[in-house]
Short mmCIF file of C-alpha atoms in Angstrom, two decimals:
data_model
loop_
_atom_site.label_atom_id
_atom_site.label_comp_id
_atom_site.label_asym_id
_atom_site.label_seq_id
_atom_site.Cartn_x
_atom_site.Cartn_y
_atom_site.Cartn_z
CA UNK A 101 8.43 1.77 -24.36
CA UNK A 102 7.99 -0.25 -21.17
CA UNK A 103 9.78 -3.60 -21.37
CA UNK A 104 7.91 -6.57 -19.92
CA UNK A 105 9.58 -8.09 -16.86
CA UNK A 106 9.09 -11.67 -15.72
CA UNK A 107 11.09 -11.18 -12.55
CA UNK A 108 12.48 -8.33 -10.46
CA UNK A 109 15.93 -9.72 -11.29
CA UNK A 110 15.25 -9.68 -15.04
CA UNK A 111 17.97 -7.22 -16.03
CA UNK A 112 20.60 -8.96 -13.91
CA UNK A 113 19.73 -12.38 -15.34
CA UNK A 114 19.83 -11.01 -18.90
CA UNK A 115 23.21 -9.40 -18.27
CA UNK A 116 24.67 -12.67 -16.98
CA UNK A 117 22.96 -15.32 -19.13
CA UNK A 118 22.69 -13.78 -22.63
CA UNK A 119 26.42 -13.05 -23.16
CA UNK A 120 27.38 -16.55 -21.95
CA UNK A 121 24.69 -18.08 -24.16
CA UNK A 122 25.89 -16.14 -27.21
CA UNK A 123 29.55 -17.04 -26.72
CA UNK A 124 28.85 -20.78 -26.37
CA UNK A 125 26.34 -20.81 -29.27
CA UNK A 126 28.81 -19.09 -31.59
CA UNK A 127 31.55 -21.48 -30.54
CA UNK A 128 29.29 -24.42 -31.44
CA UNK A 129 28.34 -22.92 -34.83
CA UNK A 130 31.70 -21.43 -35.87
CA UNK A 131 34.28 -23.45 -33.96
CA UNK A 132 37.75 -21.98 -33.44
CA UNK A 133 37.16 -19.40 -36.19
CA UNK A 134 35.03 -17.46 -33.72
CA UNK A 135 38.06 -16.96 -31.47
CA UNK A 136 40.69 -16.48 -34.14
CA UNK A 137 39.20 -13.89 -36.50
CA UNK A 138 37.94 -10.60 -35.04
CA UNK A 139 35.64 -9.60 -37.99
CA UNK A 140 33.93 -12.98 -37.65
CA UNK A 141 33.67 -12.63 -33.88
CA UNK A 142 32.29 -9.08 -34.10
CA UNK A 143 29.65 -9.89 -36.72
CA UNK A 144 28.57 -13.12 -35.02
CA UNK A 145 28.38 -11.52 -31.56
CA UNK A 146 26.25 -8.58 -32.74
CA UNK A 147 23.87 -10.84 -34.70
CA UNK A 148 23.49 -13.41 -31.92
CA UNK A 149 23.07 -10.77 -29.19
CA UNK A 150 20.34 -9.00 -31.17
CA UNK A 151 18.39 -12.18 -31.91
CA UNK A 152 18.87 -13.56 -28.39
CA UNK A 153 17.68 -10.35 -26.72
CA UNK A 154 14.61 -10.11 -28.98
CA UNK A 155 13.77 -13.76 -28.24
CA UNK A 156 14.21 -13.13 -24.51
CA UNK A 157 11.69 -10.26 -24.61
CA UNK A 158 9.17 -12.37 -26.53
CA UNK A 159 9.57 -15.23 -24.05
CA UNK A 160 9.15 -12.83 -21.14
CA UNK A 161 5.84 -11.61 -22.57
CA UNK A 162 4.71 -15.20 -23.12
CA UNK A 163 5.70 -16.09 -19.56
CA UNK A 164 3.72 -13.19 -18.12
CA UNK A 165 0.69 -14.15 -20.18
CA UNK A 166 0.90 -17.79 -19.04
CA UNK A 167 1.21 -16.67 -15.41
CA UNK A 168 -2.03 -14.71 -15.80
CA UNK A 169 -3.65 -17.67 -17.55
CA UNK A 170 -2.46 -20.22 -14.94
CA UNK A 171 -1.96 -18.15 -11.76
CA UNK A 172 -2.38 -20.71 -8.97
CA UNK A 173 0.16 -23.16 -7.59
CA UNK A 174 -2.07 -26.08 -8.63
CA UNK A 175 -1.68 -24.94 -12.26
CA UNK A 176 2.14 -25.00 -12.12
CA UNK A 177 2.50 -28.09 -14.34
CA UNK A 178 0.36 -26.86 -17.29
CA UNK A 179 2.00 -23.44 -17.04
CA UNK A 180 5.50 -24.92 -17.18
CA UNK A 181 4.49 -27.28 -19.99
CA UNK A 182 3.16 -24.44 -22.15
CA UNK A 183 6.12 -22.23 -21.28
CA UNK A 184 8.60 -24.98 -22.14
CA UNK A 185 6.88 -25.66 -25.47
CA UNK A 186 6.77 -21.97 -26.37
CA UNK A 187 10.39 -21.30 -25.42
CA UNK A 188 11.61 -24.36 -27.33
CA UNK A 189 9.79 -23.20 -30.45
CA UNK A 190 10.95 -19.59 -30.19
CA UNK A 191 14.49 -20.64 -29.25
CA UNK A 192 14.70 -23.06 -32.17
CA UNK A 193 13.48 -20.37 -34.56
CA UNK A 194 16.12 -18.00 -33.14
CA UNK A 195 18.93 -20.57 -33.62
CA UNK A 196 17.82 -21.34 -37.19
CA UNK A 197 17.63 -17.60 -37.91
CA UNK A 198 21.15 -17.06 -36.60
CA UNK A 199 22.40 -20.05 -38.60
CA UNK A 200 20.67 -18.70 -41.72
CA UNK A 201 22.27 -15.28 -41.30
CA UNK A 202 25.65 -16.93 -40.89
CA UNK A 203 24.99 -19.03 -44.00
CA UNK A 204 24.15 -15.88 -45.93
CA UNK A 205 27.53 -14.43 -44.93
CA UNK A 206 29.32 -17.77 -45.34
CA UNK A 207 31.25 -16.77 -48.41
CA UNK A 208 32.58 -13.70 -46.69
CA UNK A 209 33.28 -14.84 -43.17
CA UNK A 210 32.10 -18.26 -42.05
CA UNK A 211 33.15 -21.79 -42.85
CA UNK A 212 29.84 -23.31 -41.64
CA UNK A 213 29.30 -27.02 -41.22
CA UNK A 214 25.69 -28.27 -41.59
CA UNK A 215 26.10 -30.78 -38.76
CA UNK A 216 26.65 -27.97 -36.26
CA UNK A 217 22.99 -26.88 -36.45
CA UNK A 218 21.87 -30.07 -34.69
CA UNK A 219 24.33 -29.47 -31.86
CA UNK A 220 23.15 -25.86 -31.59
CA UNK A 221 19.50 -26.97 -31.31
CA UNK A 222 20.45 -29.47 -28.61
CA UNK A 223 22.29 -26.72 -26.77
CA UNK A 224 19.18 -24.52 -27.09
CA UNK A 225 17.06 -27.24 -25.48
CA UNK A 226 19.45 -27.45 -22.52
CA UNK A 227 19.52 -23.66 -22.08
CA UNK A 228 15.71 -23.38 -22.24
CA UNK A 229 15.26 -26.00 -19.50
CA UNK A 230 17.91 -24.41 -17.28
CA UNK A 231 16.64 -20.84 -17.75
CA UNK A 232 12.98 -21.77 -17.12
CA UNK A 233 14.02 -23.63 -13.96
CA UNK A 234 16.07 -20.65 -12.81
CA UNK A 235 13.36 -18.12 -13.62
CA UNK A 236 10.57 -20.09 -11.97
CA UNK A 237 12.74 -20.51 -8.88
CA UNK A 238 13.48 -16.78 -8.70
CA UNK A 239 9.84 -15.87 -9.37
CA UNK A 240 8.57 -18.33 -6.75
CA UNK A 241 10.96 -16.88 -4.18
CA UNK A 242 9.86 -13.33 -5.06
CA UNK A 243 6.20 -14.30 -4.68
CA UNK A 244 6.92 -15.91 -1.31
CA UNK A 245 8.81 -12.81 -0.21
CA UNK A 246 6.00 -10.52 -1.37
CA UNK A 247 3.39 -12.67 0.37
CA UNK A 248 5.45 -12.53 3.56
CA UNK A 249 5.65 -8.73 3.35
CA UNK A 250 1.91 -8.43 2.72
CA UNK A 251 1.16 -10.73 5.64
CA UNK A 252 3.32 -8.61 7.93
CA UNK A 253 1.67 -5.43 6.64
CA UNK A 254 -1.75 -6.94 7.23
CA UNK A 255 -0.84 -7.96 10.76
CA UNK A 256 0.48 -4.46 11.42
CA UNK A 257 -2.65 -2.81 10.01
CA UNK A 258 -4.87 -5.20 11.96
CA UNK A 259 -3.01 -4.58 15.21
CA UNK A 260 -3.06 -0.83 14.61
CA UNK A 261 -6.78 -0.99 13.95
CA UNK A 262 -7.35 -2.97 17.15
CA UNK A 263 -5.13 -0.60 19.10
CA UNK A 264 -6.94 2.48 17.84
CA UNK A 265 -10.32 0.91 18.57
CA UNK A 266 -9.31 -0.30 22.02
CA UNK A 267 -7.65 3.02 22.80
CA UNK A 268 -10.83 4.88 21.90
CA UNK A 269 -12.84 2.61 24.17
CA UNK A 270 -10.62 2.77 27.23
CA UNK A 271 -9.60 6.41 27.07
CA UNK A 272 -10.66 8.50 30.08
CA UNK A 273 -13.41 10.32 28.18
CA UNK A 274 -15.09 7.11 27.10
CA UNK A 275 -14.83 5.55 30.56
CA UNK A 276 -16.01 8.73 32.22
CA UNK A 277 -19.01 9.07 29.92
CA UNK A 278 -19.87 5.36 30.18
CA UNK A 279 -19.58 5.29 33.97
CA UNK A 280 -21.47 8.56 34.28
CA UNK A 281 -24.26 7.14 32.11
CA UNK A 282 -24.26 3.93 34.15
CA UNK A 283 -24.40 5.87 37.40
CA UNK A 284 -27.47 7.77 36.24
CA UNK A 285 -29.16 4.60 35.01
CA UNK A 286 -28.61 2.72 38.28
CA UNK A 287 -30.73 5.28 40.09
CA UNK A 288 -33.26 6.03 37.38
CA UNK A 289 -33.66 2.67 35.61
CA UNK A 290 -31.86 -0.32 37.19
CA UNK A 291 -33.07 -2.66 34.43
CA UNK A 292 -31.66 -0.41 31.76
CA UNK A 293 -28.43 -0.14 33.75
CA UNK A 294 -28.09 -3.91 33.76
CA UNK A 295 -28.62 -4.02 30.00
CA UNK A 296 -26.01 -1.27 29.58
CA UNK A 297 -23.46 -3.30 31.55
CA UNK A 298 -24.20 -6.39 29.45
CA UNK A 299 -23.71 -4.50 26.19
CA UNK A 300 -20.54 -2.87 27.51
CA UNK A 301 -19.20 -6.32 28.44
CA UNK A 302 -20.08 -7.57 24.93
CA UNK A 303 -18.13 -4.71 23.40
CA UNK A 304 -14.98 -5.44 25.39
CA UNK A 305 -15.32 -9.19 24.92
CA UNK A 306 -15.40 -8.76 21.15
CA UNK A 307 -12.49 -6.32 21.28
CA UNK A 308 -10.37 -8.81 23.18
CA UNK A 309 -11.25 -11.64 20.77
CA UNK A 310 -10.73 -9.61 17.61
CA UNK A 311 -7.02 -10.41 17.38
CA UNK A 312 -7.70 -14.13 17.02
CA UNK A 313 -8.47 -13.87 13.30
CA UNK A 314 -7.78 -11.57 10.39
CA UNK A 315 -11.41 -11.80 9.28
CA UNK A 316 -14.84 -11.80 10.90
CA UNK A 317 -18.23 -12.67 9.48
CA UNK A 318 -20.56 -9.82 8.63
CA UNK A 319 -23.12 -11.31 11.05
CA UNK A 320 -20.63 -11.08 13.94
CA UNK A 321 -19.67 -7.53 12.97
CA UNK A 322 -23.34 -6.49 12.82
CA UNK A 323 -23.99 -7.96 16.27
CA UNK A 324 -20.98 -6.15 17.68
CA UNK A 325 -22.01 -2.91 15.98
CA UNK A 326 -25.42 -3.25 17.59
CA UNK A 327 -23.84 -3.65 21.06
CA UNK A 328 -21.56 -0.69 20.48
CA UNK A 329 -24.46 1.39 19.18
CA UNK A 330 -26.45 0.57 22.32
CA UNK A 331 -23.78 2.39 24.34
CA UNK A 332 -24.02 5.36 21.99
CA UNK A 333 -27.82 5.33 22.08
CA UNK A 334 -27.83 5.26 25.87
CA UNK A 335 -25.56 8.27 25.91
CA UNK A 336 -27.16 10.35 23.14
CA UNK A 337 -30.74 9.14 23.50
CA UNK A 338 -33.17 9.49 20.61
CA UNK A 339 -30.85 11.89 18.80
CA UNK A 340 -28.87 9.10 17.12
CA UNK A 341 -30.34 6.36 14.92
CA UNK A 342 -28.93 3.21 13.35
CA UNK A 343 -30.76 1.57 10.45
CA UNK A 344 -29.59 -1.84 9.26
CA UNK A 345 -30.81 -3.19 5.95
CA UNK A 346 -28.54 -6.13 5.18
CA UNK A 347 -29.62 -9.07 3.05
CA UNK A 348 -29.16 -12.29 5.11
CA UNK A 349 -27.46 -13.94 2.14
CA UNK A 350 -24.38 -11.81 2.92
CA UNK A 351 -24.19 -12.64 6.63
CA UNK A 352 -21.44 -15.20 6.08
CA UNK A 353 -19.34 -12.84 3.99
CA UNK A 354 -16.14 -11.60 5.64
CA UNK A 355 -14.45 -8.33 6.54
CA UNK A 356 -11.65 -7.25 8.90
CA UNK A 357 -12.67 -7.26 12.60
CA UNK A 358 -13.81 -3.95 14.13
CA UNK A 359 -14.49 -2.41 10.72
CA UNK A 360 -18.06 -1.36 11.54
CA UNK A 361 -17.13 -0.14 15.02
CA UNK A 362 -14.41 2.09 13.61
CA UNK A 363 -16.84 3.55 11.07
CA UNK A 364 -19.48 4.19 13.75
CA UNK A 365 -16.89 5.78 15.99
CA UNK A 366 -15.65 7.94 13.11
CA UNK A 367 -19.22 9.12 12.42
CA UNK A 368 -19.92 10.09 16.04
CA UNK A 369 -16.51 11.74 16.38
CA UNK A 370 -16.96 14.15 13.48
CA UNK A 371 -20.66 15.03 13.59
CA UNK A 372 -22.95 17.10 15.82
CA UNK A 373 -25.63 15.09 17.67
CA UNK A 374 -28.40 17.31 19.06
CA UNK A 375 -32.20 17.10 19.46
CA UNK A 376 -32.61 19.52 16.56
CA UNK A 377 -29.82 17.81 14.58
CA UNK A 378 -30.25 14.04 14.93
CA UNK A 379 -27.62 11.80 13.40
CA UNK A 380 -28.76 8.86 11.28
CA UNK A 381 -26.40 6.04 10.34
CA UNK A 382 -27.37 3.46 7.74
CA UNK A 383 -25.73 0.08 7.13
CA UNK A 384 -26.98 -1.38 3.85
CA UNK A 385 -25.95 -4.23 1.60
CA UNK A 386 -25.92 -3.94 -2.17
CA UNK A 387 -26.85 -6.71 -4.64
CA UNK A 388 -23.27 -6.82 -5.95
CA UNK A 389 -21.93 -7.87 -2.52
CA UNK A 390 -20.81 -4.49 -1.20
CA UNK A 391 -21.70 -2.95 2.16
CA UNK A 392 -22.41 0.77 2.50
CA UNK A 393 -22.14 2.66 5.81
CA UNK A 394 -23.73 6.09 5.33
CA UNK A 395 -24.62 9.04 7.55
CA UNK A 396 -26.03 12.53 7.15
CA UNK A 397 -23.33 15.18 7.41
CA UNK A 398 -23.50 17.79 10.16
CA UNK A 399 -19.88 18.47 10.91
CA UNK A 400 -18.77 19.94 14.21
CA UNK A 401 -17.75 23.60 14.09
CA UNK A 402 -14.64 22.96 16.17
CA UNK A 403 -11.81 21.12 14.44
CA UNK A 404 -11.67 17.48 15.54
CA UNK A 405 -8.19 16.06 15.96
CA UNK A 406 -7.89 13.15 13.55
CA UNK A 407 -4.97 11.38 11.89
CA UNK A 408 -7.23 9.36 9.56
CA UNK A 409 -5.68 6.12 10.85
CA UNK A 410 -9.06 4.39 11.11
CA UNK A 411 -10.12 4.72 7.46
CA UNK A 412 -6.56 4.25 6.21
CA UNK A 413 -6.17 0.98 8.13
CA UNK A 414 -9.48 -0.37 6.86
CA UNK A 415 -8.45 0.45 3.27
CA UNK A 416 -5.03 -1.16 3.78
CA UNK A 417 -6.50 -4.36 5.18
CA UNK A 418 -8.93 -4.75 2.27
CA UNK A 419 -6.10 -4.11 -0.21
CA UNK A 420 -3.78 -6.67 1.37
CA UNK A 421 -6.56 -9.24 1.64
CA UNK A 422 -7.14 -8.87 -2.10
CA UNK A 423 -10.78 -8.05 -1.56
CA UNK A 424 -10.98 -4.90 -3.64
CA UNK A 425 -10.95 -1.21 -2.92
CA UNK A 426 -12.80 0.68 -0.22
CA UNK A 427 -14.59 3.76 -1.60
CA UNK A 428 -15.31 6.97 0.32
CA UNK A 429 -17.94 9.43 -0.95
CA UNK A 430 -18.66 12.88 0.49
CA UNK A 431 -21.13 15.10 -1.38
CA UNK A 432 -21.52 17.66 1.42
CA UNK A 433 -24.85 16.21 2.53
CA UNK A 434 -23.95 12.60 3.19
CA UNK A 435 -20.77 10.70 3.99
CA UNK A 436 -20.61 7.10 2.76
CA UNK A 437 -18.03 4.33 2.93
CA UNK A 438 -18.50 1.38 0.56
CA UNK A 439 -16.82 -1.88 1.56
CA UNK A 440 -16.28 -4.99 -0.61
CA UNK A 441 -17.50 -8.02 1.33
CA UNK A 442 -15.06 -10.92 1.04
CA UNK A 443 -16.02 -14.52 0.29
CA UNK A 444 -14.63 -17.56 2.07
#
């Protein structure tokens, strides 16, 4: 059975706090008899440890439930209020139960005094307040530490994504092909050459700006994808097509920068583009707020060197941003990547 954990330090805190709690509680209830008679000490320790541990597990479960019910920092006060009320009730029940068990064995072992129950309940109140304060402090620190790690991971994934994208754009093959295309256009169609230079400048301008934010609007990504596709279209001609069918209501939704460029690059990298085998790429929005990038599959016969960093980084960024899971579908005829569009 999996035991619920309120904190990563749960076992350590239990090991330290419960024995101390039990010893002090038994001293309050039994007085010096607890330290002078070993049968009394053994019975009382076993009973109190069992009840205290069971109560701890119940309170842990209640704490986890209340954290799901009141997850945000602005809901800290109602969460603590409910948690304090619950723990006081459960702790009081536990103390009364222990006292009742001791009363049942009173004739055999314990010289109980009724007035000690009030002191034990007061002690329980103090322990509950201290433990909740300690636990919330530890849990808050753990959340801060986790958030810091996720932020660093996101930065790393974002930088890696930018690096891979920039590297693909400035590698010798890309520059050679782009300059070769530009050289041909200058002689054949100067107007088209000027447009090509403008789109190429737009691509690099967006690449250089992409590290300024962890998120970009879908509208900006679509504009950039269009500029990048213009370079591809100039190179491959009518053999490559890009169809965009995105509902304008999603234009202000967000996604990591360069996401669409990486998916377009991945598509061109792995598929044949020939007059008799045109490549069609579709970018479509779905009513549920997802974006689908889809292309017909016509894989190259030669093995294309790929370390899958592009898709892996996109998936990592969506996971760390809490936006949901990226889905990849490949049925042998079409390859599709479904992205969850994030809201502000």
